[in-house]
């Protein structure tokens, strides 16, 4: 029984050390803003995942069609460095932030819960459009 006790304590200790050393990332899938689930759901990443990834898409879903109402789609997850580099390279040509085009961007970071913020928050993006439109109107009237 003494040996069994030592074995159980050792296993418990190893599990505790492993869970403490694993990366933690915020996780969500295709949410329309960086709030709610995207800021409250945290995943303990598997050991092979060494990065937290954030993807932001602007467009129509699921069929990405011209003329449809556009909105943000935010996804966060645990990822490997290789996957992050692959996705960032894939999305780079489409990461334009042009409001009338569909676009996708991806960003990765290393560190517990480092993907709290996103590349372009929906509220900030919409708010920054108002001064630009007012300036354009002012220039047009001038």
CSV table of N, CA and C in Angstrom, one decimal:
chain,number,residue,atom,x,y,z
A,1,UNK,N,0.8,-1.2,0.0
A,1,UNK,CA,0.0,0.0,0.0
A,1,UNK,C,0.9,1.2,0.0
A,2,UNK,N,2.0,1.2,0.7
A,2,UNK,CA,2.9,2.3,0.7
A,2,UNK,C,3.4,2.7,-0.7
A,3,UNK,N,3.8,1.6,-1.4
A,3,UNK,CA,4.3,1.8,-2.8
A,3,UNK,C,3.2,2.4,-3.7
A,4,UNK,N,2.0,1.9,-3.5
A,4,UNK,CA,0.8,2.4,-4.3
A,4,UNK,C,0.6,3.9,-4.0
A,5,UNK,N,0.7,4.3,-2.8
A,5,UNK,CA,0.6,5.7,-2.4
A,5,UNK,C,1.6,6.5,-3.1
A,6,UNK,N,2.8,6.1,-3.1
A,6,UNK,CA,3.9,6.8,-3.7
A,6,UNK,C,3.6,7.0,-5.2
A,7,UNK,N,3.2,5.9,-5.9
A,7,UNK,CA,2.9,5.9,-7.3
A,7,UNK,C,1.8,6.9,-7.6
A,8,UNK,N,0.7,6.8,-6.8
A,8,UNK,CA,-0.4,7.7,-7.0
A,8,UNK,C,0.0,9.2,-6.8
A,9,UNK,N,0.8,9.5,-5.8
A,9,UNK,CA,1.3,10.8,-5.6
A,9,UNK,C,2.2,11.3,-6.7
A,10,UNK,N,3.0,10.4,-7.2
A,10,UNK,CA,3.9,10.8,-8.4
A,10,UNK,C,3.1,11.1,-9.6
A,11,UNK,N,2.1,10.3,-9.9
A,11,UNK,CA,1.2,10.5,-11.1
A,11,UNK,C,0.5,11.8,-10.9
A,12,UNK,N,-0.1,12.1,-9.7
A,12,UNK,CA,-0.8,13.3,-9.5
A,12,UNK,C,0.1,14.5,-9.7
A,13,UNK,N,1.4,14.4,-9.2
A,13,UNK,CA,2.3,15.5,-9.3
A,13,UNK,C,2.7,15.7,-10.8
A,14,UNK,N,2.9,14.7,-11.5
A,14,UNK,CA,3.2,14.8,-12.9
A,14,UNK,C,2.1,15.4,-13.7
A,15,UNK,N,0.9,15.0,-13.4
A,15,UNK,CA,-0.3,15.6,-14.1
A,15,UNK,C,-0.4,17.1,-13.7
A,16,UNK,N,-0.2,17.4,-12.5
A,16,UNK,CA,-0.3,18.8,-12.1
A,16,UNK,C,0.8,19.7,-12.8
A,17,UNK,N,2.0,19.2,-12.8
A,17,UNK,CA,3.1,19.9,-13.5
A,17,UNK,C,2.8,20.1,-15.0
A,18,UNK,N,2.3,19.0,-15.6
A,18,UNK,CA,2.0,19.0,-17.0
A,18,UNK,C,0.8,20.1,-17.3
A,19,UNK,N,-0.2,20.1,-16.5
A,19,UNK,CA,-1.3,21.0,-16.7
A,19,UNK,C,-0.9,22.4,-16.4
A,20,UNK,N,0.1,22.6,-15.5
A,20,UNK,CA,0.5,24.0,-15.3
A,20,UNK,C,1.4,24.5,-16.4
A,21,UNK,N,2.1,23.6,-17.1
A,21,UNK,CA,3.1,24.1,-18.1
A,21,UNK,C,2.4,24.2,-19.5
A,22,UNK,N,1.2,23.7,-19.6
A,22,UNK,CA,0.5,23.8,-20.9
A,22,UNK,C,0.1,25.2,-21.2
A,23,UNK,N,0.1,25.6,-22.5
A,23,UNK,CA,-0.3,26.9,-22.9
A,23,UNK,C,-1.9,27.0,-22.8
A,24,UNK,N,-2.3,28.2,-22.4
A,24,UNK,CA,-3.8,28.5,-22.4
A,24,UNK,C,-4.1,29.5,-23.4
A,25,UNK,N,-5.1,29.3,-24.2
A,25,UNK,CA,-5.6,30.2,-25.3
A,25,UNK,C,-7.1,30.4,-25.2
A,26,UNK,N,-7.5,31.6,-25.6
A,26,UNK,CA,-8.9,31.9,-25.7
A,26,UNK,C,-9.4,31.1,-27.0
A,27,UNK,N,-10.6,30.6,-26.9
A,27,UNK,CA,-11.1,29.8,-28.1
A,27,UNK,C,-12.6,30.2,-28.4
A,28,UNK,N,-12.9,30.3,-29.6
A,28,UNK,CA,-14.2,30.6,-30.1
A,28,UNK,C,-14.2,30.3,-31.6
A,29,UNK,N,-15.4,30.2,-32.2
A,29,UNK,CA,-15.5,29.9,-33.6
A,29,UNK,C,-16.5,30.8,-34.3
A,30,UNK,N,-16.1,31.5,-35.3
A,30,UNK,CA,-17.0,32.4,-36.1
A,30,UNK,C,-18.0,33.2,-35.3
A,31,UNK,N,-17.5,33.9,-34.3
A,31,UNK,CA,-18.3,34.8,-33.5
A,31,UNK,C,-18.3,36.2,-34.2
A,32,UNK,N,-19.4,37.0,-34.0
A,32,UNK,CA,-19.5,38.2,-34.7
A,32,UNK,C,-18.8,39.4,-34.0
A,33,UNK,N,-18.2,39.1,-32.8
A,33,UNK,CA,-17.5,40.2,-32.1
A,33,UNK,C,-16.5,39.6,-31.2
A,34,UNK,N,-15.6,40.4,-30.7
A,34,UNK,CA,-14.6,39.9,-29.7
A,34,UNK,C,-15.1,40.1,-28.3
A,35,UNK,N,-16.2,39.5,-28.0
A,35,UNK,CA,-16.8,39.6,-26.7
A,35,UNK,C,-17.4,38.3,-26.4
A,36,UNK,N,-18.1,38.2,-25.2
A,36,UNK,CA,-18.8,36.9,-24.9
A,36,UNK,C,-17.9,35.7,-24.9
A,37,UNK,N,-18.2,34.8,-25.7
A,37,UNK,CA,-17.5,33.5,-25.8
A,37,UNK,C,-16.0,33.7,-26.1
A,38,UNK,N,-15.7,34.6,-27.0
A,38,UNK,CA,-14.3,34.8,-27.4
A,38,UNK,C,-13.4,35.4,-26.2
A,39,UNK,N,-14.0,35.9,-25.2
A,39,UNK,CA,-13.2,36.4,-24.1
A,39,UNK,C,-13.5,35.6,-22.8
A,40,UNK,N,-14.4,34.7,-22.8
A,40,UNK,CA,-14.6,33.9,-21.6
A,40,UNK,C,-14.3,32.4,-21.7
A,41,UNK,N,-14.1,31.9,-22.9
A,41,UNK,CA,-13.7,30.5,-23.0
A,41,UNK,C,-12.2,30.3,-23.2
A,42,UNK,N,-11.6,29.6,-22.3
A,42,UNK,CA,-10.2,29.4,-22.3
A,42,UNK,C,-10.0,27.9,-22.4
A,43,UNK,N,-9.0,27.5,-23.3
A,43,UNK,CA,-8.7,26.1,-23.5
A,43,UNK,C,-7.3,25.8,-23.0
A,44,UNK,N,-7.1,24.7,-22.3
A,44,UNK,CA,-5.8,24.2,-22.0
A,44,UNK,C,-5.2,23.5,-23.2
A,45,UNK,N,-4.3,24.0,-23.9
A,45,UNK,CA,-3.8,23.5,-25.1
A,45,UNK,C,-3.1,22.1,-24.9
A,46,UNK,N,-3.1,21.3,-25.9
A,46,UNK,CA,-2.4,20.0,-25.9
A,46,UNK,C,-0.9,20.4,-26.0
A,47,UNK,N,0.0,19.6,-25.5
A,47,UNK,CA,1.4,19.9,-25.4
A,47,UNK,C,2.1,20.3,-26.8
A,48,UNK,N,1.6,19.7,-27.9
A,48,UNK,CA,2.2,20.0,-29.2
A,48,UNK,C,1.8,21.4,-29.7
A,49,UNK,N,0.8,22.1,-29.1
A,49,UNK,CA,0.4,23.4,-29.5
A,49,UNK,C,1.3,24.4,-28.7
A,50,UNK,N,2.0,25.3,-29.4
A,50,UNK,CA,2.8,26.3,-28.8
A,50,UNK,C,2.5,27.7,-29.1
A,51,UNK,N,1.3,27.9,-29.8
A,51,UNK,CA,0.9,29.3,-30.1
A,51,UNK,C,-0.6,29.4,-29.9
A,52,UNK,N,-1.1,30.6,-29.8
A,52,UNK,CA,-2.5,31.0,-29.8
A,52,UNK,C,-2.8,31.7,-31.1
A,53,UNK,N,-3.8,31.3,-31.8
A,53,UNK,CA,-4.1,31.8,-33.1
A,53,UNK,C,-5.4,32.6,-33.1
A,54,UNK,N,-5.5,33.7,-33.8
A,54,UNK,CA,-6.7,34.5,-34.0
A,54,UNK,C,-6.9,34.7,-35.4
A,55,UNK,N,-8.1,34.4,-35.9
A,55,UNK,CA,-8.4,34.7,-37.3
A,55,UNK,C,-9.6,35.7,-37.3
A,56,UNK,N,-9.5,36.6,-38.2
A,56,UNK,CA,-10.7,37.5,-38.3
A,56,UNK,C,-11.0,37.6,-39.8
A,57,UNK,N,-12.3,37.4,-40.1
A,57,UNK,CA,-12.8,37.5,-41.5
A,57,UNK,C,-13.8,38.6,-41.5
A,58,UNK,N,-13.9,39.2,-42.7
A,58,UNK,CA,-14.9,40.2,-42.9
A,58,UNK,C,-15.6,39.8,-44.2
A,59,UNK,N,-16.9,39.6,-44.2
A,59,UNK,CA,-17.6,39.2,-45.4
A,59,UNK,C,-18.9,38.6,-45.1
A,60,UNK,N,-19.4,37.8,-46.0
A,60,UNK,CA,-20.7,37.1,-45.9
A,60,UNK,C,-20.4,35.7,-45.7
A,61,UNK,N,-21.2,35.0,-44.9
A,61,UNK,CA,-21.0,33.6,-44.7
A,61,UNK,C,-22.4,32.9,-44.9
A,62,UNK,N,-22.4,31.7,-45.2
A,62,UNK,CA,-21.3,30.8,-45.5
A,62,UNK,C,-20.8,30.9,-47.0
A,63,UNK,N,-21.5,31.6,-47.8
A,63,UNK,CA,-21.2,31.5,-49.3
A,63,UNK,C,-20.4,32.7,-49.8
A,64,UNK,N,-20.0,33.7,-49.0
A,64,UNK,CA,-19.2,34.8,-49.5
A,64,UNK,C,-19.6,35.3,-50.8
A,65,UNK,N,-20.8,36.0,-50.9
A,65,UNK,CA,-21.3,36.5,-52.1
A,65,UNK,C,-21.4,38.0,-52.2
A,66,UNK,N,-21.2,38.5,-53.4
A,66,UNK,CA,-21.2,40.0,-53.6
A,66,UNK,C,-22.6,40.5,-53.3
A,67,UNK,N,-22.7,41.7,-52.7
A,67,UNK,CA,-23.9,42.4,-52.4
A,67,UNK,C,-24.6,42.0,-51.1
A,68,UNK,N,-24.2,40.9,-50.5
A,68,UNK,CA,-24.8,40.5,-49.2
A,68,UNK,C,-24.3,41.3,-48.1
A,69,UNK,N,-25.0,41.4,-47.0
A,69,UNK,CA,-24.5,42.1,-45.8
A,69,UNK,C,-23.2,41.5,-45.3
A,70,UNK,N,-22.3,42.3,-44.9
A,70,UNK,CA,-21.0,41.9,-44.4
A,70,UNK,C,-20.9,42.0,-42.9
A,71,UNK,N,-20.1,41.2,-42.3
A,71,UNK,CA,-19.9,41.3,-40.8
A,71,UNK,C,-18.6,40.6,-40.5
A,72,UNK,N,-18.1,40.8,-39.3
A,72,UNK,CA,-16.9,40.2,-38.8
A,72,UNK,C,-17.2,38.7,-38.3
A,73,UNK,N,-16.2,37.9,-38.5
A,73,UNK,CA,-16.3,36.5,-38.0
A,73,UNK,C,-14.9,36.3,-37.3
A,74,UNK,N,-15.0,36.0,-36.0
A,74,UNK,CA,-13.8,35.9,-35.3
A,74,UNK,C,-13.6,34.5,-34.7
A,75,UNK,N,-12.5,33.9,-34.9
A,75,UNK,CA,-12.2,32.6,-34.4
A,75,UNK,C,-10.8,32.6,-33.7
A,76,UNK,N,-10.8,31.9,-32.6
A,76,UNK,CA,-9.5,31.8,-31.8
A,76,UNK,C,-9.3,30.3,-31.4
A,77,UNK,N,-8.0,29.9,-31.3
A,77,UNK,CA,-7.7,28.5,-31.0
A,77,UNK,C,-6.3,28.3,-30.6
A,78,UNK,N,-6.0,27.2,-30.2
A,78,UNK,CA,-4.6,26.7,-30.0
A,78,UNK,C,-4.1,26.3,-31.3
A,79,UNK,N,-2.8,26.4,-31.5
A,79,UNK,CA,-2.2,26.0,-32.8
A,79,UNK,C,-0.7,25.8,-32.7
A,80,UNK,N,-0.1,25.1,-33.7
A,80,UNK,CA,1.3,24.9,-33.7
A,80,UNK,C,1.9,26.1,-34.5
A,81,UNK,N,3.2,26.3,-34.3
A,81,UNK,CA,3.9,27.4,-35.0
A,81,UNK,C,3.8,27.2,-36.5
A,82,UNK,N,3.9,25.9,-37.0
A,82,UNK,CA,3.9,25.6,-38.4
A,82,UNK,C,2.5,25.9,-39.0
A,83,UNK,N,1.5,25.6,-38.2
A,83,UNK,CA,0.1,25.9,-38.7
A,83,UNK,C,-0.1,27.4,-38.8
A,84,UNK,N,0.4,28.1,-37.8
A,84,UNK,CA,0.2,29.6,-37.8
A,84,UNK,C,0.9,30.2,-39.0
A,85,UNK,N,2.1,29.8,-39.3
A,85,UNK,CA,2.9,30.3,-40.4
A,85,UNK,C,2.2,30.0,-41.7
A,86,UNK,N,1.7,28.8,-41.8
A,86,UNK,CA,0.9,28.4,-43.1
A,86,UNK,C,-0.3,29.2,-43.3
A,87,UNK,N,-1.1,29.4,-42.2
A,87,UNK,CA,-2.4,30.2,-42.4
A,87,UNK,C,-2.1,31.7,-42.6
A,88,UNK,N,-1.1,32.2,-41.9
A,88,UNK,CA,-0.8,33.6,-42.1
A,88,UNK,C,-0.3,33.9,-43.6
A,89,UNK,N,0.5,32.9,-44.1
A,89,UNK,CA,1.0,33.1,-45.5
A,89,UNK,C,-0.2,32.9,-46.5
A,90,UNK,N,-1.1,32.0,-46.2
A,90,UNK,CA,-2.3,31.8,-47.0
A,90,UNK,C,-3.2,33.1,-47.0
A,91,UNK,N,-3.4,33.7,-45.9
A,91,UNK,CA,-4.3,34.8,-45.8
A,91,UNK,C,-3.7,36.2,-46.1
A,92,UNK,N,-2.3,36.3,-46.1
A,92,UNK,CA,-1.7,37.5,-46.4
A,92,UNK,C,-2.2,38.3,-47.6
A,93,UNK,N,-2.3,37.7,-48.8
A,93,UNK,CA,-2.8,38.4,-49.9
A,93,UNK,C,-4.2,39.0,-49.8
A,94,UNK,N,-5.0,38.3,-48.9
A,94,UNK,CA,-6.4,38.7,-48.7
A,94,UNK,C,-6.6,39.6,-47.5
A,95,UNK,N,-5.5,39.9,-46.8
A,95,UNK,CA,-5.6,40.7,-45.5
A,95,UNK,C,-5.6,42.2,-45.9
A,96,UNK,N,-6.7,42.7,-46.4
A,96,UNK,CA,-6.7,44.1,-47.0
A,96,UNK,C,-7.4,45.1,-46.1
A,97,UNK,N,-8.3,44.6,-45.2
A,97,UNK,CA,-9.1,45.5,-44.4
A,97,UNK,C,-9.9,46.5,-45.2
A,98,UNK,N,-10.2,46.2,-46.4
A,98,UNK,CA,-11.0,47.1,-47.3
A,98,UNK,C,-12.5,46.7,-47.0
A,99,UNK,N,-13.3,47.7,-46.6
A,99,UNK,CA,-14.6,47.4,-46.1
A,99,UNK,C,-15.6,46.9,-47.1
A,100,UNK,N,-15.4,47.1,-48.4
A,100,UNK,CA,-16.3,46.6,-49.4
A,100,UNK,C,-15.9,45.3,-50.0
A,101,UNK,N,-14.8,44.8,-49.6
A,101,UNK,CA,-14.3,43.5,-50.0
A,101,UNK,C,-14.3,42.5,-48.9
A,102,UNK,N,-14.4,41.2,-49.3
A,102,UNK,CA,-14.3,40.1,-48.3
A,102,UNK,C,-12.8,40.0,-48.0
A,103,UNK,N,-12.4,39.8,-46.8
A,103,UNK,CA,-11.0,39.6,-46.5
A,103,UNK,C,-10.8,38.7,-45.3
A,104,UNK,N,-9.6,38.2,-45.1
A,104,UNK,CA,-9.2,37.3,-44.0
A,104,UNK,C,-7.9,37.7,-43.5
A,105,UNK,N,-7.7,37.7,-42.2
A,105,UNK,CA,-6.4,37.9,-41.6
A,105,UNK,C,-6.2,36.9,-40.5
A,106,UNK,N,-4.9,36.7,-40.2
A,106,UNK,CA,-4.6,35.7,-39.1
A,106,UNK,C,-3.4,36.3,-38.3
A,107,UNK,N,-3.4,36.0,-37.0
A,107,UNK,CA,-2.3,36.5,-36.2
A,107,UNK,C,-2.1,35.4,-35.1
A,108,UNK,N,-0.8,35.2,-34.8
A,108,UNK,CA,-0.5,34.2,-33.7
A,108,UNK,C,0.5,34.8,-32.7
A,109,UNK,N,0.4,34.3,-31.5
A,109,UNK,CA,1.2,34.8,-30.4
A,109,UNK,C,1.6,33.6,-29.5
A,110,UNK,N,2.6,33.8,-28.7
A,110,UNK,CA,3.0,32.8,-27.8
A,110,UNK,C,2.9,33.3,-26.4
A,111,UNK,N,2.2,32.6,-25.5
A,111,UNK,CA,2.1,33.1,-24.1
A,111,UNK,C,0.6,32.8,-23.7
A,112,UNK,N,0.5,32.5,-22.4
A,112,UNK,CA,-0.9,32.3,-21.9
A,112,UNK,C,-1.9,33.4,-22.2
A,113,UNK,N,-3.0,33.0,-22.8
A,113,UNK,CA,-4.1,33.9,-23.1
A,113,UNK,C,-3.6,35.2,-23.9
A,114,UNK,N,-2.6,35.0,-24.7
A,114,UNK,CA,-2.1,36.2,-25.4
A,114,UNK,C,-3.0,36.6,-26.6
A,115,UNK,N,-4.0,35.8,-26.9
A,115,UNK,CA,-4.9,36.2,-28.0
A,115,UNK,C,-6.2,36.8,-27.5
A,116,UNK,N,-6.1,37.5,-26.4
A,116,UNK,CA,-7.3,38.3,-25.9
A,116,UNK,C,-7.8,39.3,-26.9
A,117,UNK,N,-6.8,40.1,-27.4
A,117,UNK,CA,-7.2,41.1,-28.4
A,117,UNK,C,-7.2,40.5,-29.8
A,118,UNK,N,-7.8,41.2,-30.7
A,118,UNK,CA,-7.8,40.7,-32.1
A,118,UNK,C,-7.2,41.8,-33.0
A,119,UNK,N,-7.0,41.5,-34.3
A,119,UNK,CA,-6.3,42.3,-35.2
A,119,UNK,C,-7.1,43.6,-35.4
A,120,UNK,N,-8.4,43.5,-35.7
A,120,UNK,CA,-9.2,44.7,-35.9
A,120,UNK,C,-10.6,44.4,-35.2
A,121,UNK,N,-10.8,45.1,-34.1
A,121,UNK,CA,-12.1,44.8,-33.4
A,121,UNK,C,-13.2,45.4,-34.2
A,122,UNK,N,-14.4,44.7,-34.2
A,122,UNK,CA,-15.5,45.2,-35.0
A,122,UNK,C,-16.0,46.6,-34.6
A,123,UNK,N,-16.0,46.8,-33.3
A,123,UNK,CA,-16.5,48.1,-32.8
A,123,UNK,C,-15.6,49.2,-33.2
A,124,UNK,N,-14.3,49.0,-33.0
A,124,UNK,CA,-13.3,50.0,-33.4
A,124,UNK,C,-13.3,50.3,-34.8
A,125,UNK,N,-13.4,49.3,-35.7
A,125,UNK,CA,-13.4,49.4,-37.1
A,125,UNK,C,-14.6,50.2,-37.6
A,126,UNK,N,-15.8,50.0,-37.0
A,126,UNK,CA,-17.0,50.7,-37.4
A,126,UNK,C,-16.9,52.2,-36.9
A,127,UNK,N,-16.4,52.3,-35.7
A,127,UNK,CA,-16.3,53.7,-35.2
A,127,UNK,C,-15.3,54.5,-35.9
A,128,UNK,N,-14.2,53.9,-36.4
A,128,UNK,CA,-13.2,54.7,-37.2
A,128,UNK,C,-13.7,55.1,-38.6
A,129,UNK,N,-14.7,54.4,-39.1
A,129,UNK,CA,-15.3,54.8,-40.4
A,129,UNK,C,-16.0,56.1,-40.3
A,130,UNK,N,-16.7,56.4,-39.2
A,130,UNK,CA,-17.5,57.6,-39.1
A,130,UNK,C,-16.6,58.9,-39.4
A,131,UNK,N,-15.5,59.1,-38.7
A,131,UNK,CA,-14.7,60.3,-39.0
A,131,UNK,C,-14.2,60.4,-40.4
A,132,UNK,N,-13.9,59.3,-41.0
A,132,UNK,CA,-13.5,59.3,-42.4
A,132,UNK,C,-14.7,59.7,-43.3
A,133,UNK,N,-15.8,59.3,-43.1
A,133,UNK,CA,-17.0,59.7,-43.9
A,133,UNK,C,-17.3,61.1,-43.7
A,134,UNK,N,-17.2,61.6,-42.4
A,134,UNK,CA,-17.5,63.0,-42.1
A,134,UNK,C,-16.4,63.9,-42.8
A,135,UNK,N,-15.2,63.5,-42.8
A,135,UNK,CA,-14.1,64.2,-43.5
A,135,UNK,C,-14.4,64.3,-45.0
A,136,UNK,N,-14.8,63.2,-45.6
A,136,UNK,CA,-15.1,63.1,-47.0
A,136,UNK,C,-16.3,64.0,-47.4
A,137,UNK,N,-17.3,64.1,-46.5
A,137,UNK,CA,-18.4,64.9,-46.7
A,137,UNK,C,-18.0,66.4,-46.6
A,138,UNK,N,-17.2,66.7,-45.6
A,138,UNK,CA,-16.7,68.1,-45.5
A,138,UNK,C,-15.9,68.5,-46.7
A,139,UNK,N,-15.0,67.7,-47.2
A,139,UNK,CA,-14.2,68.0,-48.4
A,139,UNK,C,-15.1,68.2,-49.6
A,140,UNK,N,-16.1,67.3,-49.7
A,140,UNK,CA,-17.0,67.4,-50.9
A,140,UNK,C,-17.7,68.7,-50.8
A,141,UNK,N,-18.2,69.2,-49.7
A,141,UNK,CA,-19.0,70.4,-49.5
A,141,UNK,C,-18.1,71.6,-49.6
A,142,UNK,N,-16.8,71.5,-49.3
A,142,UNK,CA,-15.9,72.7,-49.3
A,142,UNK,C,-15.6,73.1,-50.7
